[in-house]
Structure formats: C-alpha cells, structure tokens
C-alpha cells in the first residue's frame, strides 16, 4: 500500500508540474513566425531599370526598306511579387512600345506605332479568353520579348516582321508574324504558342 501511495504521489507531482511549457526550439519558431508577420521589407525592381531603345534600319533585296524602333514604356509595366523570408520582392517588367515604318521605292507605304493596347488588339490578346487557353492573361501580363525583320528571300512582294510576346517568370510565349505587302496592307498572323 505504501508503494501505491508513493507511486500515486509521483504521478500527481508529475501532472501538477507539467504547465504546458514549450521547448526553446518551439519558442524560437513561434518568435520567428511572429517577426515575419510584423516586419516586412519591400524591394522594388524595375526591368529594364532605365529607358532603353533599339533601332533597326534594313534594306531588303526585294526593294523594301524597314525601320523598327522598340523602346521602353516607362509608364506601363507588369508587376510580379515574390515573398522570400521577410522580404517582399516586387518586380516591375516594363512594357515596350514599337514603331514600324516600311518604304517601297522611297515611298512610305506603312507607318504605325504600337503600345500595349494596340498590340493586344492586333495580336488578339483579349481579356475574354478562358483560363487554360494558350493566350490566357497575355492581354495583362505579356510584354514584348523580341521584334525583328525576317530576311527570308522567298518574300518577294512582302515584308515579314517576327514579333514575340512572353509572360515574364513563366514559359508562356506567343510568336507572331506581321506581313506587309507592297500596297501597305498589314496582316497579323499567330505562328506559335507555348
């Protein structure tokens, strides 16, 4: 009986002394989580950081002269955010505007400027696309990735310009071709998406 009383006393002391304390590691983890909730640092990144401009002036063997100017739209960008540790990285990918001028026999036959809205319309990037479709969100998130003259000699009465739009930080890309005939009529063709 005495051993039973002694065992009961030890069990009672064990239950009474257990106050629900947490270990040092648990306390540290909780403190870090609380710190992350209260302290945040924001880092703004702009790509490209400064105004950039790229010009192409090409005379093709078929008699066309093509001038393309692509330049940073400093007022229009796409925002991607990423939180790592306690730092909120906000990356602003600037959109680009581009101008296309085509001459045939020293006569201007095509002269157009494109910003994000005009490009959305020309390349059929619209907000009504179903989620999961190839061009979903290209109207909001895609930026100009490349624009260049296609110097394929098979284009005899036409100028071909390749245009690539992509959504940053993803593998979503849309390739287009602008075909401009010798009368200055442009045709926008989607060539590939992935």
PDB file of C-alpha atoms in Angstrom:
ATOM      1  CA  UNK A   1       0.000   0.000   0.000  1.00  0.00           C
ATOM      2  CA  UNK A   2       2.832   2.273   0.797  1.00  0.00           C
ATOM      3  CA  UNK A   3       4.334   1.744  -2.687  1.00  0.00           C
ATOM      4  CA  UNK A   4       0.991   2.501  -4.269  1.00  0.00           C
ATOM      5  CA  UNK A   5       0.729   5.714  -2.248  1.00  0.00           C
ATOM      6  CA  UNK A   6       4.267   6.648  -3.254  1.00  0.00           C
ATOM      7  CA  UNK A   7       3.524   5.946  -6.949  1.00  0.00           C
ATOM      8  CA  UNK A   8       0.316   7.995  -6.740  1.00  0.00           C
ATOM      9  CA  UNK A   9       2.275  10.875  -5.192  1.00  0.00           C
ATOM     10  CA  UNK A  10       4.877  10.811  -8.000  1.00  0.00           C
ATOM     11  CA  UNK A  11       2.201  10.711 -10.704  1.00  0.00           C
ATOM     12  CA  UNK A  12       0.335  13.612  -9.051  1.00  0.00           C
ATOM     13  CA  UNK A  13       3.520  15.691  -8.838  1.00  0.00           C
ATOM     14  CA  UNK A  14       4.263  14.878 -12.481  1.00  0.00           C
ATOM     15  CA  UNK A  15       0.830  16.109 -13.606  1.00  0.00           C
ATOM     16  CA  UNK A  16       0.935  19.202 -11.439  1.00  0.00           C
ATOM     17  CA  UNK A  17       4.432  20.187 -12.570  1.00  0.00           C
ATOM     18  CA  UNK A  18       3.530  19.941 -16.259  1.00  0.00           C
ATOM     19  CA  UNK A  19       2.445  23.517 -17.051  1.00  0.00           C
ATOM     20  CA  UNK A  20       2.319  23.186 -20.830  1.00  0.00           C
ATOM     21  CA  UNK A  21       5.655  24.891 -21.284  1.00  0.00           C
ATOM     22  CA  UNK A  22       7.190  24.851 -24.741  1.00  0.00           C
ATOM     23  CA  UNK A  23      10.728  23.981 -25.633  1.00  0.00           C
ATOM     24  CA  UNK A  24      13.305  26.561 -26.625  1.00  0.00           C
ATOM     25  CA  UNK A  25      13.078  25.431 -30.263  1.00  0.00           C
ATOM     26  CA  UNK A  26       9.288  25.778 -30.289  1.00  0.00           C
ATOM     27  CA  UNK A  27       9.562  29.250 -28.729  1.00  0.00           C
ATOM     28  CA  UNK A  28      12.145  30.283 -31.326  1.00  0.00           C
ATOM     29  CA  UNK A  29       9.970  29.055 -34.226  1.00  0.00           C
ATOM     30  CA  UNK A  30       6.952  30.936 -32.844  1.00  0.00           C
ATOM     31  CA  UNK A  31       9.002  34.118 -32.375  1.00  0.00           C
ATOM     32  CA  UNK A  32      10.311  33.916 -35.944  1.00  0.00           C
ATOM     33  CA  UNK A  33       6.801  33.460 -37.351  1.00  0.00           C
ATOM     34  CA  UNK A  34       5.568  36.445 -35.324  1.00  0.00           C
ATOM     35  CA  UNK A  35       8.507  38.516 -36.558  1.00  0.00           C
ATOM     36  CA  UNK A  36       7.732  37.636 -40.166  1.00  0.00           C
ATOM     37  CA  UNK A  37       4.147  38.815 -39.693  1.00  0.00           C
ATOM     38  CA  UNK A  38       5.119  42.163 -38.201  1.00  0.00           C
ATOM     39  CA  UNK A  39       8.253  43.097 -40.141  1.00  0.00           C
ATOM     40  CA  UNK A  40       8.390  43.211 -43.896  1.00  0.00           C
ATOM     41  CA  UNK A  41      10.862  44.800 -46.238  1.00  0.00           C
ATOM     42  CA  UNK A  42       9.830  45.698 -49.754  1.00  0.00           C
ATOM     43  CA  UNK A  43      12.324  45.710 -52.588  1.00  0.00           C
ATOM     44  CA  UNK A  44      11.228  47.273 -55.887  1.00  0.00           C
ATOM     45  CA  UNK A  45      12.984  46.035 -59.020  1.00  0.00           C
ATOM     46  CA  UNK A  46      12.392  47.511 -62.480  1.00  0.00           C
ATOM     47  CA  UNK A  47      13.322  45.565 -65.603  1.00  0.00           C
ATOM     48  CA  UNK A  48      14.773  47.213 -67.551  1.00  0.00           C
ATOM     49  CA  UNK A  49      15.921  49.657 -64.904  1.00  0.00           C
ATOM     50  CA  UNK A  50      16.305  52.596 -67.311  1.00  0.00           C
ATOM     51  CA  UNK A  51      14.882  53.697 -70.624  1.00  0.00           C
ATOM     52  CA  UNK A  52      16.190  51.563 -73.474  1.00  0.00           C
ATOM     53  CA  UNK A  53      15.765  51.922 -77.194  1.00  0.00           C
ATOM     54  CA  UNK A  54      16.612  49.621 -80.073  1.00  0.00           C
ATOM     55  CA  UNK A  55      16.521  50.699 -83.720  1.00  0.00           C
ATOM     56  CA  UNK A  56      16.749  48.641 -86.884  1.00  0.00           C
ATOM     57  CA  UNK A  57      17.104  50.137 -90.345  1.00  0.00           C
ATOM     58  CA  UNK A  58      17.203  47.427 -93.005  1.00  0.00           C
ATOM     59  CA  UNK A  59      17.079  47.496 -96.776  1.00  0.00           C
ATOM     60  CA  UNK A  60      15.951  44.155 -98.163  1.00  0.00           C
ATOM     61  CA  UNK A  61      16.865  42.655-101.516  1.00  0.00           C
ATOM     62  CA  UNK A  62      13.202  42.859-102.617  1.00  0.00           C
ATOM     63  CA  UNK A  63      13.363  46.696-102.566  1.00  0.00           C
ATOM     64  CA  UNK A  64      11.706  47.280 -99.193  1.00  0.00           C
ATOM     65  CA  UNK A  65      13.287  49.423 -96.511  1.00  0.00           C
ATOM     66  CA  UNK A  66      12.176  48.641 -92.961  1.00  0.00           C
ATOM     67  CA  UNK A  67      12.741  50.787 -89.893  1.00  0.00           C
ATOM     68  CA  UNK A  68      11.777  49.409 -86.487  1.00  0.00           C
ATOM     69  CA  UNK A  69      12.166  51.257 -83.230  1.00  0.00           C
ATOM     70  CA  UNK A  70      11.390  49.473 -79.952  1.00  0.00           C
ATOM     71  CA  UNK A  71      11.580  51.463 -76.724  1.00  0.00           C
ATOM     72  CA  UNK A  72      10.672  51.182 -73.065  1.00  0.00           C
ATOM     73  CA  UNK A  73       7.239  52.362 -71.967  1.00  0.00           C
ATOM     74  CA  UNK A  74       8.243  53.982 -68.675  1.00  0.00           C
ATOM     75  CA  UNK A  75       4.599  54.409 -67.560  1.00  0.00           C
ATOM     76  CA  UNK A  76       3.305  50.895 -68.213  1.00  0.00           C
ATOM     77  CA  UNK A  77       4.582  47.726 -66.536  1.00  0.00           C
ATOM     78  CA  UNK A  78       3.557  44.299 -65.293  1.00  0.00           C
ATOM     79  CA  UNK A  79       4.003  43.557 -61.578  1.00  0.00           C
ATOM     80  CA  UNK A  80       5.148  40.206 -60.193  1.00  0.00           C
ATOM     81  CA  UNK A  81       5.600  39.780 -56.438  1.00  0.00           C
ATOM     82  CA  UNK A  82       7.536  37.170 -54.543  1.00  0.00           C
ATOM     83  CA  UNK A  83       7.948  36.941 -50.770  1.00  0.00           C
ATOM     84  CA  UNK A  84      11.116  35.294 -49.554  1.00  0.00           C
ATOM     85  CA  UNK A  85      11.870  35.277 -45.826  1.00  0.00           C
ATOM     86  CA  UNK A  86      10.659  38.712 -44.699  1.00  0.00           C
ATOM     87  CA  UNK A  87      11.424  40.465 -47.984  1.00  0.00           C
ATOM     88  CA  UNK A  88       8.670  41.301 -50.464  1.00  0.00           C
ATOM     89  CA  UNK A  89      10.289  41.460 -53.906  1.00  0.00           C
ATOM     90  CA  UNK A  90       8.174  43.485 -56.337  1.00  0.00           C
ATOM     91  CA  UNK A  91       9.452  43.167 -59.883  1.00  0.00           C
ATOM     92  CA  UNK A  92       8.053  45.584 -62.444  1.00  0.00           C
ATOM     93  CA  UNK A  93       8.584  44.350 -66.010  1.00  0.00           C
ATOM     94  CA  UNK A  94       8.214  47.386 -68.231  1.00  0.00           C
ATOM     95  CA  UNK A  95       6.215  47.097 -71.429  1.00  0.00           C
ATOM     96  CA  UNK A  96       7.662  48.224 -74.719  1.00  0.00           C
ATOM     97  CA  UNK A  97       6.273  50.353 -77.497  1.00  0.00           C
ATOM     98  CA  UNK A  98       7.388  49.869 -81.079  1.00  0.00           C
ATOM     99  CA  UNK A  99       7.178  51.795 -84.336  1.00  0.00           C
ATOM    100  CA  UNK A 100       7.277  50.215 -87.783  1.00  0.00           C
ATOM    101  CA  UNK A 101       7.972  52.209 -90.938  1.00  0.00           C
ATOM    102  CA  UNK A 102       8.117  50.466 -94.323  1.00  0.00           C
ATOM    103  CA  UNK A 103       9.153  52.116 -97.580  1.00  0.00           C
ATOM    104  CA  UNK A 104       8.985  50.778-101.126  1.00  0.00           C
ATOM    105  CA  UNK A 105      10.786  52.702-103.874  1.00  0.00           C
ATOM    106  CA  UNK A 106      11.449  55.616-101.442  1.00  0.00           C
ATOM    107  CA  UNK A 107       7.716  55.940-100.686  1.00  0.00           C
ATOM    108  CA  UNK A 108       6.325  55.298 -97.220  1.00  0.00           C
ATOM    109  CA  UNK A 109       3.678  52.574 -97.512  1.00  0.00           C
ATOM    110  CA  UNK A 110       3.261  51.657 -93.815  1.00  0.00           C
ATOM    111  CA  UNK A 111       3.875  53.728 -90.685  1.00  0.00           C
ATOM    112  CA  UNK A 112       2.328  52.540 -87.400  1.00  0.00           C
ATOM    113  CA  UNK A 113       3.112  52.831 -83.700  1.00  0.00           C
ATOM    114  CA  UNK A 114       2.099  50.169 -81.206  1.00  0.00           C
ATOM    115  CA  UNK A 115       1.680  50.368 -77.470  1.00  0.00           C
ATOM    116  CA  UNK A 116       0.321  47.591 -75.228  1.00  0.00           C
ATOM    117  CA  UNK A 117      -3.334  48.289 -76.088  1.00  0.00           C
ATOM    118  CA  UNK A 118      -2.772  48.378 -79.854  1.00  0.00           C
ATOM    119  CA  UNK A 119      -0.630  45.230 -79.682  1.00  0.00           C
ATOM    120  CA  UNK A 120      -3.342  43.448 -77.676  1.00  0.00           C
ATOM    121  CA  UNK A 121      -5.845  44.243 -80.410  1.00  0.00           C
ATOM    122  CA  UNK A 122      -3.522  43.378 -83.316  1.00  0.00           C
ATOM    123  CA  UNK A 123      -2.349  40.072 -81.826  1.00  0.00           C
ATOM    124  CA  UNK A 124      -5.778  39.158 -80.410  1.00  0.00           C
ATOM    125  CA  UNK A 125      -4.734  39.210 -76.753  1.00  0.00           C
ATOM    126  CA  UNK A 126      -8.086  39.853 -75.089  1.00  0.00           C
ATOM    127  CA  UNK A 127      -9.497  39.527 -71.564  1.00  0.00           C
ATOM    128  CA  UNK A 128     -12.348  37.215 -72.592  1.00  0.00           C
ATOM    129  CA  UNK A 129     -10.200  34.119 -73.071  1.00  0.00           C
ATOM    130  CA  UNK A 130     -10.944  31.051 -70.981  1.00  0.00           C
ATOM    131  CA  UNK A 131      -8.469  30.138 -68.239  1.00  0.00           C
ATOM    132  CA  UNK A 132      -6.143  27.473 -69.572  1.00  0.00           C
ATOM    133  CA  UNK A 133      -6.275  28.699 -73.192  1.00  0.00           C
ATOM    134  CA  UNK A 134      -2.953  29.381 -74.919  1.00  0.00           C
ATOM    135  CA  UNK A 135      -3.230  33.175 -74.762  1.00  0.00           C
ATOM    136  CA  UNK A 136      -4.925  33.452 -71.359  1.00  0.00           C
ATOM    137  CA  UNK A 137      -3.690  36.568 -69.472  1.00  0.00           C
ATOM    138  CA  UNK A 138      -1.490  37.739 -72.381  1.00  0.00           C
ATOM    139  CA  UNK A 139      -3.588  40.916 -72.508  1.00  0.00           C
ATOM    140  CA  UNK A 140      -2.463  41.829 -68.963  1.00  0.00           C
ATOM    141  CA  UNK A 141       0.856  40.071 -68.350  1.00  0.00           C
ATOM    142  CA  UNK A 142       2.713  39.636 -71.658  1.00  0.00           C
ATOM    143  CA  UNK A 143       5.463  42.021 -72.643  1.00  0.00           C
ATOM    144  CA  UNK A 144       7.365  42.424 -75.896  1.00  0.00           C
ATOM    145  CA  UNK A 145      10.250  39.993 -75.902  1.00  0.00           C
ATOM    146  CA  UNK A 146      11.622  40.441 -79.441  1.00  0.00           C
ATOM    147  CA  UNK A 147      10.881  42.096 -82.755  1.00  0.00           C
ATOM    148  CA  UNK A 148      12.934  41.612 -85.913  1.00  0.00           C
ATOM    149  CA  UNK A 149      12.769  41.662 -89.688  1.00  0.00           C
ATOM    150  CA  UNK A 150      12.530  38.239 -91.313  1.00  0.00           C
ATOM    151  CA  UNK A 151      15.035  38.381 -94.173  1.00  0.00           C
ATOM    152  CA  UNK A 152      13.803  35.196 -95.877  1.00  0.00           C
ATOM    153  CA  UNK A 153      14.345  35.775 -99.642  1.00  0.00           C
ATOM    154  CA  UNK A 154      11.119  33.930-100.508  1.00  0.00           C
ATOM    155  CA  UNK A 155       9.162  37.060 -99.522  1.00  0.00           C
ATOM    156  CA  UNK A 156       9.302  38.913-102.851  1.00  0.00           C
ATOM    157  CA  UNK A 157       6.403  41.398-102.591  1.00  0.00           C
ATOM    158  CA  UNK A 158       6.085  41.355 -98.829  1.00  0.00           C
ATOM    159  CA  UNK A 159       7.926  42.366 -95.698  1.00  0.00           C
ATOM    160  CA  UNK A 160       7.789  39.893 -92.817  1.00  0.00           C
ATOM    161  CA  UNK A 161       8.401  41.007 -89.232  1.00  0.00           C
ATOM    162  CA  UNK A 162       8.616  38.489 -86.399  1.00  0.00           C
ATOM    163  CA  UNK A 163       7.196  39.559 -83.038  1.00  0.00           C
ATOM    164  CA  UNK A 164       7.478  37.599 -79.795  1.00  0.00           C
ATOM    165  CA  UNK A 165       5.470  38.319 -76.644  1.00  0.00           C
ATOM    166  CA  UNK A 166       6.097  36.458 -73.381  1.00  0.00           C
ATOM    167  CA  UNK A 167       4.813  36.439 -69.825  1.00  0.00           C
ATOM    168  CA  UNK A 168       7.783  37.048 -67.504  1.00  0.00           C
ATOM    169  CA  UNK A 169       8.749  34.388 -64.960  1.00  0.00           C
ATOM    170  CA  UNK A 170       6.821  31.749 -66.933  1.00  0.00           C
ATOM    171  CA  UNK A 171       7.400  29.687 -70.028  1.00  0.00           C
ATOM    172  CA  UNK A 172       4.384  31.184 -71.856  1.00  0.00           C
ATOM    173  CA  UNK A 173       5.436  32.621 -75.225  1.00  0.00           C
ATOM    174  CA  UNK A 174       3.477  33.739 -78.286  1.00  0.00           C
ATOM    175  CA  UNK A 175       5.103  34.160 -81.717  1.00  0.00           C
ATOM    176  CA  UNK A 176       3.516  36.328 -84.407  1.00  0.00           C
ATOM    177  CA  UNK A 177       4.364  37.463 -87.891  1.00  0.00           C
ATOM    178  CA  UNK A 178       3.368  40.776 -89.424  1.00  0.00           C
ATOM    179  CA  UNK A 179       3.187  40.584 -93.202  1.00  0.00           C
ATOM    180  CA  UNK A 180       3.096  43.935 -95.010  1.00  0.00           C
ATOM    181  CA  UNK A 181       2.510  43.838 -98.759  1.00  0.00           C
ATOM    182  CA  UNK A 182       3.734  46.353-101.337  1.00  0.00           C
ATOM    183  CA  UNK A 183       0.449  48.298-101.013  1.00  0.00           C
ATOM    184  CA  UNK A 184       1.000  48.791 -97.259  1.00  0.00           C
ATOM    185  CA  UNK A 185      -1.681  46.371 -96.097  1.00  0.00           C
ATOM    186  CA  UNK A 186      -0.683  44.516 -92.920  1.00  0.00           C
ATOM    187  CA  UNK A 187      -1.731  41.026 -91.927  1.00  0.00           C
ATOM    188  CA  UNK A 188      -1.094  39.792 -88.363  1.00  0.00           C
ATOM    189  CA  UNK A 189      -0.599  36.033 -88.075  1.00  0.00           C
ATOM    190  CA  UNK A 190      -0.135  33.988 -84.933  1.00  0.00           C
ATOM    191  CA  UNK A 191       2.563  31.424 -85.744  1.00  0.00           C
ATOM    192  CA  UNK A 192       3.248  29.554 -82.495  1.00  0.00           C
ATOM    193  CA  UNK A 193       2.363  29.472 -78.788  1.00  0.00           C
ATOM    194  CA  UNK A 194       3.834  27.507 -75.964  1.00  0.00           C
TER     195      UNK A 194
END
